[in-house]
XYZ file of C-alpha atoms in Angstrom:
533
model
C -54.819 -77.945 33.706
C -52.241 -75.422 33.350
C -51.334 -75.725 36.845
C -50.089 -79.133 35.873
C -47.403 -78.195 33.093
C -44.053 -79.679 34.139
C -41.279 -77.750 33.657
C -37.607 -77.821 35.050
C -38.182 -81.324 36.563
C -35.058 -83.935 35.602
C -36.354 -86.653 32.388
C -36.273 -90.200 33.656
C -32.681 -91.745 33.802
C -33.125 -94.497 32.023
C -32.008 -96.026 28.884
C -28.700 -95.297 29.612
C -25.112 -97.673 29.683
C -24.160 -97.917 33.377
C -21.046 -98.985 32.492
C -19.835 -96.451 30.118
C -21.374 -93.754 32.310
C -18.939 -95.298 35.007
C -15.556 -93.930 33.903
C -13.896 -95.053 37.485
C -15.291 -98.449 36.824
C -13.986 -98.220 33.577
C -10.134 -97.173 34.228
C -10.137 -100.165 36.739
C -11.414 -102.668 34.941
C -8.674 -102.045 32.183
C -5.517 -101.080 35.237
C -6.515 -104.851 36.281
C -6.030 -106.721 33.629
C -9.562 -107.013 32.370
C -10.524 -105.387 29.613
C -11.136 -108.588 27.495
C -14.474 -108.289 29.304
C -15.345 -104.752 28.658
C -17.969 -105.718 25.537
C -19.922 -107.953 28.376
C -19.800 -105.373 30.831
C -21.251 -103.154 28.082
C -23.754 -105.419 27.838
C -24.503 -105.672 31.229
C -24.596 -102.041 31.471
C -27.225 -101.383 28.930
C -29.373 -103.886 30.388
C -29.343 -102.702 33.771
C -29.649 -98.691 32.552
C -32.988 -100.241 30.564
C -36.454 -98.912 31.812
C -37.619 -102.311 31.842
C -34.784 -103.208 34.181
C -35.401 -100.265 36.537
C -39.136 -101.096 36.475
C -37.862 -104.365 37.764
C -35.791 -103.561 40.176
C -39.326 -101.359 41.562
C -41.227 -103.518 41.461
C -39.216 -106.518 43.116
C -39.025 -104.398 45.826
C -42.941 -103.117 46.223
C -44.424 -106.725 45.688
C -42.059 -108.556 48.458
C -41.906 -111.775 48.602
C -43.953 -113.886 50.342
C -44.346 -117.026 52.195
C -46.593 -119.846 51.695
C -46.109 -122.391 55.166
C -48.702 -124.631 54.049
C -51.056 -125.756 51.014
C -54.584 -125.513 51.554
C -54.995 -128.913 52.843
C -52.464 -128.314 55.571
C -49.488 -129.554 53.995
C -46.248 -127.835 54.869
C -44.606 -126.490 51.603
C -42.351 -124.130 53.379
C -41.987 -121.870 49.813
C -41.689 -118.015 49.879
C -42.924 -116.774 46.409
C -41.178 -113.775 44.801
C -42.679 -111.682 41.801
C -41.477 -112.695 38.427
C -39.746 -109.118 38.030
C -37.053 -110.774 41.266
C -36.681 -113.889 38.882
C -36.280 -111.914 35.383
C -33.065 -109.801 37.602
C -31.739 -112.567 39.432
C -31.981 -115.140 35.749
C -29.954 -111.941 34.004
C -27.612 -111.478 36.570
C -26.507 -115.259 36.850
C -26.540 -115.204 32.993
C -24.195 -112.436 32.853
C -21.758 -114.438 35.445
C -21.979 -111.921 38.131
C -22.410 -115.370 40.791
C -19.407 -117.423 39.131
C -17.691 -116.555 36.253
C -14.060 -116.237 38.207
C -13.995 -119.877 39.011
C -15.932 -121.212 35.853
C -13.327 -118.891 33.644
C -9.923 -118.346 35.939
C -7.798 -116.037 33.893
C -5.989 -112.755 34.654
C -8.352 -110.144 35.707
C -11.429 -112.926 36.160
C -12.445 -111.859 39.554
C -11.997 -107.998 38.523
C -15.010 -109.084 35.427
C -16.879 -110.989 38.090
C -16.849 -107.633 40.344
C -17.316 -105.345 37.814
C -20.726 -107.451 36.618
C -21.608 -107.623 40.616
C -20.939 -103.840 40.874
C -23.442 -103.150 37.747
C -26.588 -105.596 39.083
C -26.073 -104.197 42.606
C -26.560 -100.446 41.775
C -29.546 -100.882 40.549
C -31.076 -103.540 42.621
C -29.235 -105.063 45.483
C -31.304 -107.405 47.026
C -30.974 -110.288 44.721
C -27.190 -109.573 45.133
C -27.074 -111.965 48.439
C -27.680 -114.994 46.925
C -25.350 -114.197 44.096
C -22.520 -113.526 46.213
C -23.020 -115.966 48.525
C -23.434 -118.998 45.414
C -19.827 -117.629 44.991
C -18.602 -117.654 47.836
C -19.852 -120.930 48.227
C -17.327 -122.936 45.798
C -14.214 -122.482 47.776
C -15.612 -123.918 50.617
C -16.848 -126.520 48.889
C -12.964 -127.841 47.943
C -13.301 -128.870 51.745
C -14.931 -132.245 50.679
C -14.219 -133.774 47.087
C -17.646 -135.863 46.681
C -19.327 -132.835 47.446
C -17.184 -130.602 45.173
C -18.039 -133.073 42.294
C -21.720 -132.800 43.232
C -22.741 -129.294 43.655
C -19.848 -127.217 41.820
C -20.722 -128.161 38.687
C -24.346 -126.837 39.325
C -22.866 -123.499 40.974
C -20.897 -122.547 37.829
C -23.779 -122.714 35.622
C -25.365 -119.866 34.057
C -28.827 -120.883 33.901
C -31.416 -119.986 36.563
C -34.207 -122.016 37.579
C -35.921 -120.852 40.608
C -38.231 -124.122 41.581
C -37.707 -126.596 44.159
C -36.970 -129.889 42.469
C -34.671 -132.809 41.981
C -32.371 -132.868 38.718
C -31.550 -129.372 38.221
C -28.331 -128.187 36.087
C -28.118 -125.215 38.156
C -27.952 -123.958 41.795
C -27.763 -121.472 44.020
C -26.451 -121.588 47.762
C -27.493 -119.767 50.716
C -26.350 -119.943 54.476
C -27.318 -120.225 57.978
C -25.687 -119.563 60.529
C -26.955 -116.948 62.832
C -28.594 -118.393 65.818
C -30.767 -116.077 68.442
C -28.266 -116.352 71.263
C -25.125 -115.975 69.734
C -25.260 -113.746 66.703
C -21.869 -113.432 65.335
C -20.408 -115.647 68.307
C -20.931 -118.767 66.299
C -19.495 -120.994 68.883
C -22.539 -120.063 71.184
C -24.490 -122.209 68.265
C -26.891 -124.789 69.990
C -27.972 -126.684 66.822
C -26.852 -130.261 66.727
C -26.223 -132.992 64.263
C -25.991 -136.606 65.001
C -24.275 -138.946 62.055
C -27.136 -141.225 60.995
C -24.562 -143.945 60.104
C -25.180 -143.378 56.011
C -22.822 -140.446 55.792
C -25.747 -138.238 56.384
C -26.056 -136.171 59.762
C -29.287 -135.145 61.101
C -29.655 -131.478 62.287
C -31.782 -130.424 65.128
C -32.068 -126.641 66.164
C -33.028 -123.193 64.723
C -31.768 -120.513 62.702
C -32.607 -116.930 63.259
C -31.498 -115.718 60.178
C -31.234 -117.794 57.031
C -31.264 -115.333 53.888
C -32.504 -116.325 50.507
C -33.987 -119.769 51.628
C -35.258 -120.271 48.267
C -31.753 -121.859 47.768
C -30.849 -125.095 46.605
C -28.131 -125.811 49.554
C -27.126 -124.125 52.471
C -23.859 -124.152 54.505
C -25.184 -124.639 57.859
C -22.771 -124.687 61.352
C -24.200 -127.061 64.284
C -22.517 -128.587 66.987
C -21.420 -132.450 67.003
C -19.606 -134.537 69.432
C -15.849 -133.398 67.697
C -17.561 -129.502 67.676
C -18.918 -127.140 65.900
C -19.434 -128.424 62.255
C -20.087 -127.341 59.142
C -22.840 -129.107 56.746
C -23.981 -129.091 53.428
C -28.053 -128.358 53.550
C -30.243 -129.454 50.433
C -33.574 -128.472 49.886
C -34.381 -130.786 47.898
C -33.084 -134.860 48.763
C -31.188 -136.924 45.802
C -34.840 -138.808 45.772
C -36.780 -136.051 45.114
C -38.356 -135.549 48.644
C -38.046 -132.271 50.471
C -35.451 -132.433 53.068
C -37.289 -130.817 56.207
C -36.775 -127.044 56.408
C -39.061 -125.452 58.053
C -39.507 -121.874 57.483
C -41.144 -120.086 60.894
C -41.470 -116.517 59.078
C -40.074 -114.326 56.975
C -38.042 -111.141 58.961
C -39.658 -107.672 58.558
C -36.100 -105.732 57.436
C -35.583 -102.234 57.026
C -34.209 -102.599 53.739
C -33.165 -105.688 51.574
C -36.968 -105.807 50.483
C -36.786 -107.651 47.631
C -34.528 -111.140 49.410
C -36.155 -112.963 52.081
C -34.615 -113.569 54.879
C -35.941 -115.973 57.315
C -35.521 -117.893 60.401
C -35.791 -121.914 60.051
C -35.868 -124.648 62.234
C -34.553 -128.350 61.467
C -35.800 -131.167 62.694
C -33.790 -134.121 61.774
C -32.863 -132.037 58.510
C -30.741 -134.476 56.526
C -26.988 -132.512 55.994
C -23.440 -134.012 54.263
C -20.530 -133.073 56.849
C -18.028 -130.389 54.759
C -14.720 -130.400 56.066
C -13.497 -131.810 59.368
C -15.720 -132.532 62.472
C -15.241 -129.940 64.987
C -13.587 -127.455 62.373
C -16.577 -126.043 60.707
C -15.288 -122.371 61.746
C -12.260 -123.106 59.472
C -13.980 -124.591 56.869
C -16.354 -121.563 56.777
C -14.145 -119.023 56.705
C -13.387 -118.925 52.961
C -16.797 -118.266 52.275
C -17.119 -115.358 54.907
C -14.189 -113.684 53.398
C -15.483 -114.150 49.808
C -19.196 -112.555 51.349
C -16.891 -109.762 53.039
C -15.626 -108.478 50.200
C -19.339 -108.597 48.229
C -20.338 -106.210 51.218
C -17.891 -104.249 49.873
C -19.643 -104.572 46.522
C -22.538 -103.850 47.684
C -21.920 -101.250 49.292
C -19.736 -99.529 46.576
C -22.673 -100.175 43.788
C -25.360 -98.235 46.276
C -22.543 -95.575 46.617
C -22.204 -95.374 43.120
C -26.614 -95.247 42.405
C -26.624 -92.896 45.051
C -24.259 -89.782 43.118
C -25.438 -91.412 39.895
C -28.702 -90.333 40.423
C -27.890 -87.091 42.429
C -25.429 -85.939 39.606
C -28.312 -86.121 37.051
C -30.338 -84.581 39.080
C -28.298 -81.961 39.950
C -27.188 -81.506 36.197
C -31.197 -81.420 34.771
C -32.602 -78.831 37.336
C -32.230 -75.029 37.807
C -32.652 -72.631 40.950
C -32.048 -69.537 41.245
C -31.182 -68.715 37.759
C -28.606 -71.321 37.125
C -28.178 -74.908 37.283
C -27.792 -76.657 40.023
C -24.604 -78.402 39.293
C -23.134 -75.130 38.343
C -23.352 -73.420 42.178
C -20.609 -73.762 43.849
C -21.701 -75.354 47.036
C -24.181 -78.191 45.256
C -21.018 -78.603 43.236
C -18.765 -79.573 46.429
C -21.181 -81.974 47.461
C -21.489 -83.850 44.298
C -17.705 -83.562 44.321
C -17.300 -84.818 47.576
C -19.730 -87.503 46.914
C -18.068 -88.769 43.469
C -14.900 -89.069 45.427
C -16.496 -91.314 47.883
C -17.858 -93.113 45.315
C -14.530 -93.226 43.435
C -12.386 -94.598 46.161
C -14.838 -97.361 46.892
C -14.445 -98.328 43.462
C -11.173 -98.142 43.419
C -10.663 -100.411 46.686
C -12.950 -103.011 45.199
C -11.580 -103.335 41.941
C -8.172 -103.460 43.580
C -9.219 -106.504 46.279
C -10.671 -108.364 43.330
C -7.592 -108.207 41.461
C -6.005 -109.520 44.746
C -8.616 -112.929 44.445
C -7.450 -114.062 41.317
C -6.153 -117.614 40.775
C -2.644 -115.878 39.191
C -1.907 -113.494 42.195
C 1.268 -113.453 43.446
C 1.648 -114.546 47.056
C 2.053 -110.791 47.971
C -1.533 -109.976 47.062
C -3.249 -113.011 48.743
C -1.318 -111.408 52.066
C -2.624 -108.444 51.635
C -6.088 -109.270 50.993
C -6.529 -110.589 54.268
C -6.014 -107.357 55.885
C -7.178 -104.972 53.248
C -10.639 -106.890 52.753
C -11.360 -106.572 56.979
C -10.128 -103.002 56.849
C -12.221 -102.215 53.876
C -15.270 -103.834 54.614
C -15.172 -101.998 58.071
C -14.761 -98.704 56.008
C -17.312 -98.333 53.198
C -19.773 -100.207 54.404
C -19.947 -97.692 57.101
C -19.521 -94.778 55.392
C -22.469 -96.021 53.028
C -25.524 -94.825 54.794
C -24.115 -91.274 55.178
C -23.441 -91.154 51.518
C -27.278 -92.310 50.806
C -28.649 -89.776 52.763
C -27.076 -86.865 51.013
C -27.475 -87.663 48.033
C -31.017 -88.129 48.409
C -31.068 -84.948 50.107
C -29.494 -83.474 46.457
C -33.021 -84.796 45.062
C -34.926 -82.467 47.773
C -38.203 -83.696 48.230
C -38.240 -85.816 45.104
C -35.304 -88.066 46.508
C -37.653 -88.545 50.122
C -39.863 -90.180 48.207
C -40.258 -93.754 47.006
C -41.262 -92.726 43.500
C -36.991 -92.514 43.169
C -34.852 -95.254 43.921
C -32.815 -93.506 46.383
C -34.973 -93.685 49.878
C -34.644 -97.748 48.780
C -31.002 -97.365 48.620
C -31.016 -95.421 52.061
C -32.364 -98.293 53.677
C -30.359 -100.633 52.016
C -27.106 -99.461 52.816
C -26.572 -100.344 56.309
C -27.194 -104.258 56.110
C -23.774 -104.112 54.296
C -22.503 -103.242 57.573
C -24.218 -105.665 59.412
C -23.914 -108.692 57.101
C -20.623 -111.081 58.099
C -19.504 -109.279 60.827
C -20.597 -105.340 62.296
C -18.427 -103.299 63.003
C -16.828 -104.361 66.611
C -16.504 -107.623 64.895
C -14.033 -106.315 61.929
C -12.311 -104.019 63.969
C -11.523 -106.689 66.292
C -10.638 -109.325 63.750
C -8.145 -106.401 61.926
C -6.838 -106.663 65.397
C -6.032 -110.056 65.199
C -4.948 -109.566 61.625
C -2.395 -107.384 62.378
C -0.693 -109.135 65.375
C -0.782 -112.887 64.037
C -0.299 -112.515 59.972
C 2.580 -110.340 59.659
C 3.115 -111.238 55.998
C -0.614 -109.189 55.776
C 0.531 -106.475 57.630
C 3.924 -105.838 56.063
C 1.834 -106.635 52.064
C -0.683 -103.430 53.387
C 1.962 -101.461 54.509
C 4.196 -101.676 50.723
C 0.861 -100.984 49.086
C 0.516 -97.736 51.019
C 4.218 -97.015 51.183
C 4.275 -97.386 47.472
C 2.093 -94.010 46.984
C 4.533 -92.091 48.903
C 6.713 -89.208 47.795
C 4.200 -87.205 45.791
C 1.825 -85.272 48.929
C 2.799 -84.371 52.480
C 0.049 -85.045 54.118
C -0.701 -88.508 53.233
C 3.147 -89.653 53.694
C 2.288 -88.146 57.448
C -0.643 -89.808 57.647
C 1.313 -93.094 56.972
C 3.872 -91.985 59.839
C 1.260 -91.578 62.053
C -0.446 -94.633 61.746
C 2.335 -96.820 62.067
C 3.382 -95.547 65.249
C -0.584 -95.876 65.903
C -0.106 -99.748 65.172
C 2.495 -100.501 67.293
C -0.147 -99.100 70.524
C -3.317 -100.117 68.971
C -5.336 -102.221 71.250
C -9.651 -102.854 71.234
C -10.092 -99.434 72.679
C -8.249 -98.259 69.490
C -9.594 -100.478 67.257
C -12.073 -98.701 65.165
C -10.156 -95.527 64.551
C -7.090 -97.719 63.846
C -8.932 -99.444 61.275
C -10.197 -96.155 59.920
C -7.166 -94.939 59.611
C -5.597 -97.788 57.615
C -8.828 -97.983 55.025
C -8.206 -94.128 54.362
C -4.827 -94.247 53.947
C -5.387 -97.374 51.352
C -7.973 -95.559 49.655
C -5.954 -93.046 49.210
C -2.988 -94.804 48.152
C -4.957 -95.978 45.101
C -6.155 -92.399 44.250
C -2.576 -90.997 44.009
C -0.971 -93.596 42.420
C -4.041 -94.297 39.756
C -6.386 -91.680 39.798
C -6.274 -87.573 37.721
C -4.691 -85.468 39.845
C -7.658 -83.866 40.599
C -9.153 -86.575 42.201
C -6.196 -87.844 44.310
C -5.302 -84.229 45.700
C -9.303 -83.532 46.472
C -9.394 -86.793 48.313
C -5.764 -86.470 50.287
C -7.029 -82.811 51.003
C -10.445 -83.681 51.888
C -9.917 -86.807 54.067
C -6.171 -86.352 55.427
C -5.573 -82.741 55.403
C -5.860 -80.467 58.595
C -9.289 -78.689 56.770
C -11.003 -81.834 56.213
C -14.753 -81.410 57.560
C -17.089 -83.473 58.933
C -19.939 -83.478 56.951
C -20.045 -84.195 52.617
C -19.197 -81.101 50.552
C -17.141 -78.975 53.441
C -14.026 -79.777 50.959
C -11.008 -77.354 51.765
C -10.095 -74.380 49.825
C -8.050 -74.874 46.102
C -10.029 -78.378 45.593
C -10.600 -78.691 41.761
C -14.911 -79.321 42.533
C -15.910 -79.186 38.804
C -13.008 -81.659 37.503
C -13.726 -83.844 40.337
C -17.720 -84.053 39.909
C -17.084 -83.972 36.444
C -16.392 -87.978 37.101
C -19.773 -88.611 38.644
């Protein structure tokens, strides 16, 4: 039918290198002492720019997984099956080290490959990303207990995948669970208990409201003993072969996050290995929930950079009104403004990572503490807004679930959500700032350090450290805010082509900045900036 003839619609984006394509990925990779990875992360790229990987990543997400409670005799299994298409991304992504690779290889720049790899998987499908990061995140807080180091470490490094539940595996992946319904993020609220069983196993009684990728082949698990609150080491599977008892009530219904189940559990004399001291399990967790705080980052900064990805080819393949879209000045502001969200979240990331390695100087690990709180506050807020337009670049095509960029709009704001929301950073930046002043005097030479070159920002920087000295909880969220801006843009000047660091000092610290993507002030270079995207 004639009526049918497509014309002036954008060709599939697909069979393309995300990494090359990702020039501020690129630059930061090399600034941070990585570029001895840059023929993996080519790799990596191609595979996840592959149709076949995009058809994945669709599919994982339309055929969710699902959960089978009991065999058809009535036997609990307690399994939730996921398509093969979740298995094929989450096999490639562990291959490609995006779980581990920093602590199986520690070198200069090892945590900045690690991210990079992260940053590629994630853009293109994020929910197999929680497990990933949180089998990372995992191994420090595993150094807590030496037996248990020696066990599961080894297993956690490995690149293989095997997704069964069975005894004598070479690999693993962790998950955790800590949530409980009356608490949330107030842990110590936690009404699970564990009694020691006199073998050096505890037995856990209680539930778990949410317990993400449960799949897993351990959990870290907090419950309440006579010294505390603890933390434990869960298996799914006992060193007999028996299923340790983990019983999986549903699977949640989320708004985004399709492809991962997440589910609440309840133990019943669930057999768990005490990690750390008794009564210090929020200490001995804490190394993992700054490890998963920075993957929200990740996370969020890979949906950030799908999201103008897909809007700047878009933009670039279609015509109205006689010209390209791309090439009118007000679509080209908001891919502009867009790319330079994109690019300082990049930016940030790459920097923290660099800040993880096992080589950074004492100076760095200060300033991670802060920066990663303030950060994680920052983009993963700013995330959903930057979904939603650049669907709205696609029109009607990008409110649709034939593109990949309504998924992304929903999965955006469990980045915000995930360890710790936003009253919970703010609040912990807080304490940051008045307890760790080694962190606070780190963030401020990394932002005094970009001084010297534009007004506004070094006023910016005056401004908010009079602001610290008063900040308080009613404060808190703009003072955090402030400080993630003002890193971001510390980055920009001091790394970034001019273009981008005066658009984004303009933009986001000048007196026109707007409210709203693509109201960027008057002289901003649009076309050298989106140029990036």
């Amino acid at each position: 039918m004639g009526t049918h003839t497509v014309v002036n619609q954008p060709p599939p984006r697909t069979d393309l290198d995300e990494f090359a394509a990702n020039l501020p990925l690129q630059e930061a990779v090399h600034r941070y002492d990585a570029g001895w990875a840059v023929p993996a992360l080519g790799e990596s790229g191609r595979l996840v720019g592959s149709a076949a990987f995009q058809a994945d990543a669709e599919r994982a997400n339309t055929r969710e997984p699902q959960l089978r409670g009991f065999d058809r005799w009535g036997n609990r299994l307690d399994e939730v099956e996921y398509d093969e298409s979740y298995h094929r991304i989450i096999r490639s992504a562990v291959a490609a080290g995006a779980h581990t690779s920093a602590w199986a290889e520690p070198r200069p720049g090892a945590n900045v490959a690690r991210v990079a790899t992260f940053l590629l998987f994630a853009q293109v499908e994020p929910g197999h990303a929680c497990p990933v990061s949180m089998s990372h995140a995992a191994v420090p807080a595993l150094a807590a207990d030496d037996v248990l180091a020696a066990e599961w470490v080894p297993r956690l490094l490995s690149r293989d995948y095997d997704g069964r539940l069975a005894a004598g595996k070479t690999s693993a992946l962790f998950g955790m669970a800590m949530t409980e319904k009356q608490g949330g993020s107030d842990v110590r609220a936690n009404t699970t208990r564990a009694l020691a069983s006199g073998d050096g196993r505890w037995l856990i009684t209680g539930h778990k409201w949410f317990c993400s990728a449960p799949m897993s082949d351990a959990f870290l698990v907090l419950a309440q003993t006579a010294g505390g609150l603890s933390c434990f080491v869960v298996p799914r599977v006992l060193g007999d072969g028996t299923r340790n008892v983990f019983l999986i009530q549903r699977l949640k219904d989320k708004l985004g996050n399709r492809s991962n189940a997440s589910s609440e559990v309840e133990f019943d004399g669930t057999v768990g290995f005490l990690l750390g001291e008794e009564g210090r399990g929020v200490r001995t967790i804490l190394e993992m929930v700054n490890r998963t705080r920075l993957d929200c980052i990740l996370g969020s900064a890979a949906g950030m950079r799908q999201a103008v990805a897909e809007a700047a080819w878009h933009v670039r393949h279609r015509s109205a009104f006689g010209a390209r879209l791309v090439d009118q000045p007000a679509m080209t502001a908001v891919l502009a403004d867009l790319a330079l969200e994109s690019e300082a979240a990049t930016a940030v990331s790459l920097r923290l990572a660099r800040a993880h390695d096992a080589d950074a100087p004492d100076e760095d690990v200060a300033f991670r503490r802060l920066a990663t709180a303030v950060t994680k506050y920052w983009v993963c807020k700013r995330g959903p807004g930057h979904a939603y337009e650049a669907l709205e670049c696609l029109g009607g095509n990008g409110y649709t679930e034939a593109f990949p960029l309504a998924r992304r709009y929903r999965e955006q704001p469990v980045m915000a959500i995930w360890e710790g929301s936003g009253n919970v950073i703010a609040l912990d930046v807080l304490r940051a700032l008045a307890r760790e002043p080694a962190s606070r005097e780190a963030f401020d030479a990394e932002l005094a350090a970009a001084r010297g070159t534009h007004p506004e920002y070094g006023a910016h920087h005056d401004r908010l450290r009079i602001a610290l000295a008063a900040a308080d909880e009613s404060s808190a969220r703009s003072t955090v805010s402030a400080l993630a801006v003002a890193l971001q843009a510390s980055l920009l000047i001091r790394h970034a082509p001019p273009a981008v660091a005066d658009a984004f000092v303009a933009a986001r610290l000048g007196p026109e900045r707007g409210s709203l993507y693509g109201e960027l002030p008057r002289g901003v270079d649009t076309v050298a900036v989106a140029a990036r995207a």
